[in-house]
Short mmCIF file of C-alpha atoms in Angstrom, two decimals:
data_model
loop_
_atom_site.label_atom_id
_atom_site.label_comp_id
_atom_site.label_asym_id
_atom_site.label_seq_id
_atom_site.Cartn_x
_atom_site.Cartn_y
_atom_site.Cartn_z
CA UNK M 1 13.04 -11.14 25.58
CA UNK M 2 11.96 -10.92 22.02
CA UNK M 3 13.49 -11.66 18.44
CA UNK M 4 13.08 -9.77 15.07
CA UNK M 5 10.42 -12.53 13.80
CA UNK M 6 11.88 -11.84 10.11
CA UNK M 7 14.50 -9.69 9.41
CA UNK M 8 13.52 -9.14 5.54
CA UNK M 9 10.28 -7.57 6.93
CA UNK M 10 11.97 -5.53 9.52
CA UNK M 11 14.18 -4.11 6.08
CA UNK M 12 11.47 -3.54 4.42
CA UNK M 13 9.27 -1.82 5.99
CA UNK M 14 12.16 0.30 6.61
CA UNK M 15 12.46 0.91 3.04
CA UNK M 16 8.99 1.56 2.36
CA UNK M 17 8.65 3.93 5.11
CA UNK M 18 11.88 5.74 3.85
CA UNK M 19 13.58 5.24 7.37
CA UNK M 20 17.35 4.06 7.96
CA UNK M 21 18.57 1.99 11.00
CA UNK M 22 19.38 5.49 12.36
CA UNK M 23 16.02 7.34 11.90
CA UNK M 24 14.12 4.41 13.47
CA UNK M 25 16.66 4.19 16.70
CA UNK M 26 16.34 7.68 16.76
CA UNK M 27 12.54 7.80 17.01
CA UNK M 28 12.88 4.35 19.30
CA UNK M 29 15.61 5.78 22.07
CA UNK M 30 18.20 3.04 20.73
CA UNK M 31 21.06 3.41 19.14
CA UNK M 32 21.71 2.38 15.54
CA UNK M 33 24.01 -0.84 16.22
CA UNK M 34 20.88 -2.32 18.37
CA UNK M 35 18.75 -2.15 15.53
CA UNK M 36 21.67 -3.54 13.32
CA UNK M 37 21.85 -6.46 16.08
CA UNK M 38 18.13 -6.79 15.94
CA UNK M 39 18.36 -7.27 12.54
CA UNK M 40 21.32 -10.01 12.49
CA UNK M 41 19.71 -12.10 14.93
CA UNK M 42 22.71 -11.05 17.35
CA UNK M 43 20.57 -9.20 20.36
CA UNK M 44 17.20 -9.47 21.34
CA UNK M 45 15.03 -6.67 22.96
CA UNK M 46 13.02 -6.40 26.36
CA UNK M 47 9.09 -6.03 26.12
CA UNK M 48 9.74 -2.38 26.05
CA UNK M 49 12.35 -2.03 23.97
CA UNK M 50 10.53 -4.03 21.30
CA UNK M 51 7.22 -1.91 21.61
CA UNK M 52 8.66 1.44 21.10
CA UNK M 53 10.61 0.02 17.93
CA UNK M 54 7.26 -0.94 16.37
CA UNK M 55 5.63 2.22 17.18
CA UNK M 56 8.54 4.13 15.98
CA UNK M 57 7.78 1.82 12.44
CA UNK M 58 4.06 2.04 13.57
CA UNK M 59 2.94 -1.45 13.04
CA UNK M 60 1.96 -3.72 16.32
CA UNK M 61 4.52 -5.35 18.08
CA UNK M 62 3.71 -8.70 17.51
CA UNK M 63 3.98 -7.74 13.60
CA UNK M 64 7.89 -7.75 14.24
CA UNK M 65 8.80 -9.50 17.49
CA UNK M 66 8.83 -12.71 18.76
CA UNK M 67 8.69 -14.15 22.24
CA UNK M 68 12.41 -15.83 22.25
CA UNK M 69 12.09 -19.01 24.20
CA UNK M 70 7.96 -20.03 23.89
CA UNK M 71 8.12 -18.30 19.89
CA UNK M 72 4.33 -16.46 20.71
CA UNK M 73 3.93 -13.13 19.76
CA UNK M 74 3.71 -10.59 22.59
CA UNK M 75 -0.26 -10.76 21.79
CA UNK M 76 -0.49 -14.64 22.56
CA UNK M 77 1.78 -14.81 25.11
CA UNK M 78 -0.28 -12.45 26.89
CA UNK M 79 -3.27 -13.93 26.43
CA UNK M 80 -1.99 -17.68 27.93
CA UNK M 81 -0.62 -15.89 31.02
CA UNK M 82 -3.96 -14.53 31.28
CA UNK M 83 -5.98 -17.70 30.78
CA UNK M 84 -3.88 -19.63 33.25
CA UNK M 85 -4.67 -17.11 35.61
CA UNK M 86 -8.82 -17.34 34.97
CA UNK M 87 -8.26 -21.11 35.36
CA UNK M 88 -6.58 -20.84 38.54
CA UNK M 89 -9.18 -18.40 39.79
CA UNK M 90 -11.86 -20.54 38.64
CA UNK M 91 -10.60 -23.01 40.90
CA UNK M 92 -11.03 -20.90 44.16
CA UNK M 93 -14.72 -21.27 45.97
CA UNK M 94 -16.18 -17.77 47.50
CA UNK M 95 -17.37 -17.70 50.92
#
């Protein structure tokens, strides 16, 4: 699950873009309260969720989210998933 990293940046870009809590639900298939529970720190969103708000905004993901429990961006967290893998694979002899 992931967190609005900061709020005041989530607002803002809003405001530069011109887009209210409803326009950007509306382009994200969420409803207006989410994104006003987003905002106060009061919900989080899944993986999903949190992509197609950013790409409704049009910034990257891990420009607005955060991973909830480790704090990584999407990107990072990602990438250590994908490095424990290549050391556990490193560890396997071929035949």
């Amino acid at each position: 699950m992931y967190e609005v990293t900061d709020p005041a940046t989530f607002s803002d870009l809003m405001l530069l873009l011109g887009m209210s809590q409803r326009s950007v639900a509306v382009k994200a298939g969420v409803s207006q309260a989410f994104i006003s529970q987003l905002l106060r720190g009061s919900r989080t969103a899944r993986p999903v969720t949190a992509w197609r708000i950013a790409h409704a905004l049009g910034v990257r993901v891990d420009e607005l989210f955060v991973h909830v429990k480790t704090g990584q961006a999407p990107v990072e967290q990602q990438r250590d998933r994908l490095s424990k893998k290549s050391d556990t694979l490193s560890g396997c002899s071929r035949k």
